[in-house]
Amino acid sequence: MNSEIRLRKAETEDRDAIWDIIQQAIERRKQDGSTQWQQGYPNLGTVESDIEKGFGYVMTVDGEIAVYTALILNDEPAYSTIEGAWLSNGEFVVVHRVAVDRKFAGQGLVKKLFDLIEDFTRSQGIQSIKVDTNFDNTAMLKILESKGYSYCGEVFLAGGMRKAFEKIII
């Protein structure tokens, strides 16, 4: 089975589907015993703001939304202070709020998402990708490791310390 997988900007009409996927992810994190996303963030306002600002992206499988993420260019104030050091100080894409629809869970789609984000970053002529995650988000930590991201240190974000990673793309 060869599905068509695409990464595209989220549209206003995607909002409800995206919010549903994020709510599933919040619940999954809770069941995993994680503290990430358990304090009322991200919320519907976050999604609406992402879409409005053009940060929201969806990865579709045969036209159906499977994964949501926010891609932000050069702008994450929390990243200006790191306990550690980034690999570079050029332009970067920040990856936030990765969430997979339960129907598509366990299919390796987040790894595929990171491939598409690398393509996007390269096509924009941007030097690197920066991402952070919770200490207890073992699934994401494994993905970042498998994709060749370097652990750079810790950043303070959304009320807690996060592990920060970077990968040089060009």
PDB file of C-alpha atoms in Angstrom, residues 50-114:
ATOM      1  CA  ASP A  50      -0.948  28.734  15.045  1.00  0.00           C
ATOM      2  CA  ILE A  51      -3.286  28.663  12.034  1.00  0.00           C
ATOM      3  CA  GLU A  52      -3.731  32.458  12.035  1.00  0.00           C
ATOM      4  CA  LYS A  53       0.024  33.099  12.149  1.00  0.00           C
ATOM      5  CA  GLY A  54       0.755  30.469   9.495  1.00  0.00           C
ATOM      6  CA  PHE A  55       2.689  28.245  11.944  1.00  0.00           C
ATOM      7  CA  GLY A  56       0.260  25.327  11.883  1.00  0.00           C
ATOM      8  CA  TYR A  57       1.063  22.418   9.570  1.00  0.00           C
ATOM      9  CA  VAL A  58      -0.699  19.133   8.961  1.00  0.00           C
ATOM     10  CA  MET A  59       0.717  15.949   7.533  1.00  0.00           C
ATOM     11  CA  THR A  60      -1.943  14.172   5.543  1.00  0.00           C
ATOM     12  CA  VAL A  61      -2.145  10.528   4.525  1.00  0.00           C
ATOM     13  CA  ASP A  62      -4.281  10.176   1.395  1.00  0.00           C
ATOM     14  CA  GLY A  63      -5.840  13.556   2.176  1.00  0.00           C
ATOM     15  CA  GLU A  64      -6.702  12.727   5.791  1.00  0.00           C
ATOM     16  CA  ILE A  65      -5.023  14.675   8.602  1.00  0.00           C
ATOM     17  CA  ALA A  66      -2.746  12.287  10.488  1.00  0.00           C
ATOM     18  CA  VAL A  67      -0.250  14.550  12.285  1.00  0.00           C
ATOM     19  CA  TYR A  68      -0.246  18.147  13.476  1.00  0.00           C
ATOM     20  CA  THR A  69       2.771  20.330  14.187  1.00  0.00           C
ATOM     21  CA  ALA A  70       3.700  23.984  14.512  1.00  0.00           C
ATOM     22  CA  LEU A  71       6.741  25.156  12.534  1.00  0.00           C
ATOM     23  CA  ILE A  72       8.035  28.544  13.579  1.00  0.00           C
ATOM     24  CA  LEU A  73      10.869  30.355  11.828  1.00  0.00           C
ATOM     25  CA  ASN A  74      13.641  31.900  13.947  1.00  0.00           C
ATOM     26  CA  ASP A  75      11.311  32.759  16.768  1.00  0.00           C
ATOM     27  CA  GLU A  76      11.354  31.047  20.125  1.00  0.00           C
ATOM     28  CA  PRO A  77      12.276  33.511  22.873  1.00  0.00           C
ATOM     29  CA  ALA A  78      12.838  30.621  25.309  1.00  0.00           C
ATOM     30  CA  TYR A  79      15.646  29.362  23.062  1.00  0.00           C
ATOM     31  CA  SER A  80      17.761  32.497  23.539  1.00  0.00           C
ATOM     32  CA  THR A  81      18.637  31.205  27.017  1.00  0.00           C
ATOM     33  CA  ILE A  82      19.931  27.658  27.083  1.00  0.00           C
ATOM     34  CA  GLU A  83      21.769  25.796  29.832  1.00  0.00           C
ATOM     35  CA  GLY A  84      24.221  24.317  27.376  1.00  0.00           C
ATOM     36  CA  ALA A  85      24.892  25.503  23.833  1.00  0.00           C
ATOM     37  CA  TRP A  86      23.159  25.327  20.468  1.00  0.00           C
ATOM     38  CA  LEU A  87      25.156  23.917  17.546  1.00  0.00           C
ATOM     39  CA  SER A  88      24.610  27.062  15.480  1.00  0.00           C
ATOM     40  CA  ASN A  89      23.295  30.582  15.726  1.00  0.00           C
ATOM     41  CA  GLY A  90      21.989  30.946  12.181  1.00  0.00           C
ATOM     42  CA  GLU A  91      18.391  30.787  10.998  1.00  0.00           C
ATOM     43  CA  PHE A  92      16.336  27.898  12.334  1.00  0.00           C
ATOM     44  CA  VAL A  93      12.961  26.205  12.238  1.00  0.00           C
ATOM     45  CA  VAL A  94      11.373  25.440  15.615  1.00  0.00           C
ATOM     46  CA  VAL A  95       9.212  22.311  15.836  1.00  0.00           C
ATOM     47  CA  HIS A  96       6.454  22.514  18.463  1.00  0.00           C
ATOM     48  CA  ARG A  97       3.247  20.646  19.304  1.00  0.00           C
ATOM     49  CA  VAL A  98       3.711  17.374  17.427  1.00  0.00           C
ATOM     50  CA  ALA A  99       0.536  15.281  17.767  1.00  0.00           C
ATOM     51  CA  VAL A 100      -0.567  12.137  15.910  1.00  0.00           C
ATOM     52  CA  ASP A 101      -4.140  10.989  15.359  1.00  0.00           C
ATOM     53  CA  ARG A 102      -4.686   7.685  17.214  1.00  0.00           C
ATOM     54  CA  LYS A 103      -5.827   6.087  13.940  1.00  0.00           C
ATOM     55  CA  PHE A 104      -2.309   6.631  12.600  1.00  0.00           C
ATOM     56  CA  ALA A 105      -0.351   5.910  15.782  1.00  0.00           C
ATOM     57  CA  GLY A 106       2.482   3.397  15.671  1.00  0.00           C
ATOM     58  CA  GLN A 107       3.043   3.735  11.919  1.00  0.00           C
ATOM     59  CA  GLY A 108       6.301   5.692  12.096  1.00  0.00           C
ATOM     60  CA  LEU A 109       4.624   8.867  10.879  1.00  0.00           C
ATOM     61  CA  VAL A 110       6.471  11.196  13.250  1.00  0.00           C
ATOM     62  CA  LYS A 111       9.786  10.015  11.766  1.00  0.00           C
ATOM     63  CA  LYS A 112       8.302  10.718   8.323  1.00  0.00           C
ATOM     64  CA  LEU A 113       7.157  14.130   9.585  1.00  0.00           C
ATOM     65  CA  PHE A 114      10.721  14.990  10.593  1.00  0.00           C
TER      66      PHE A 114
END
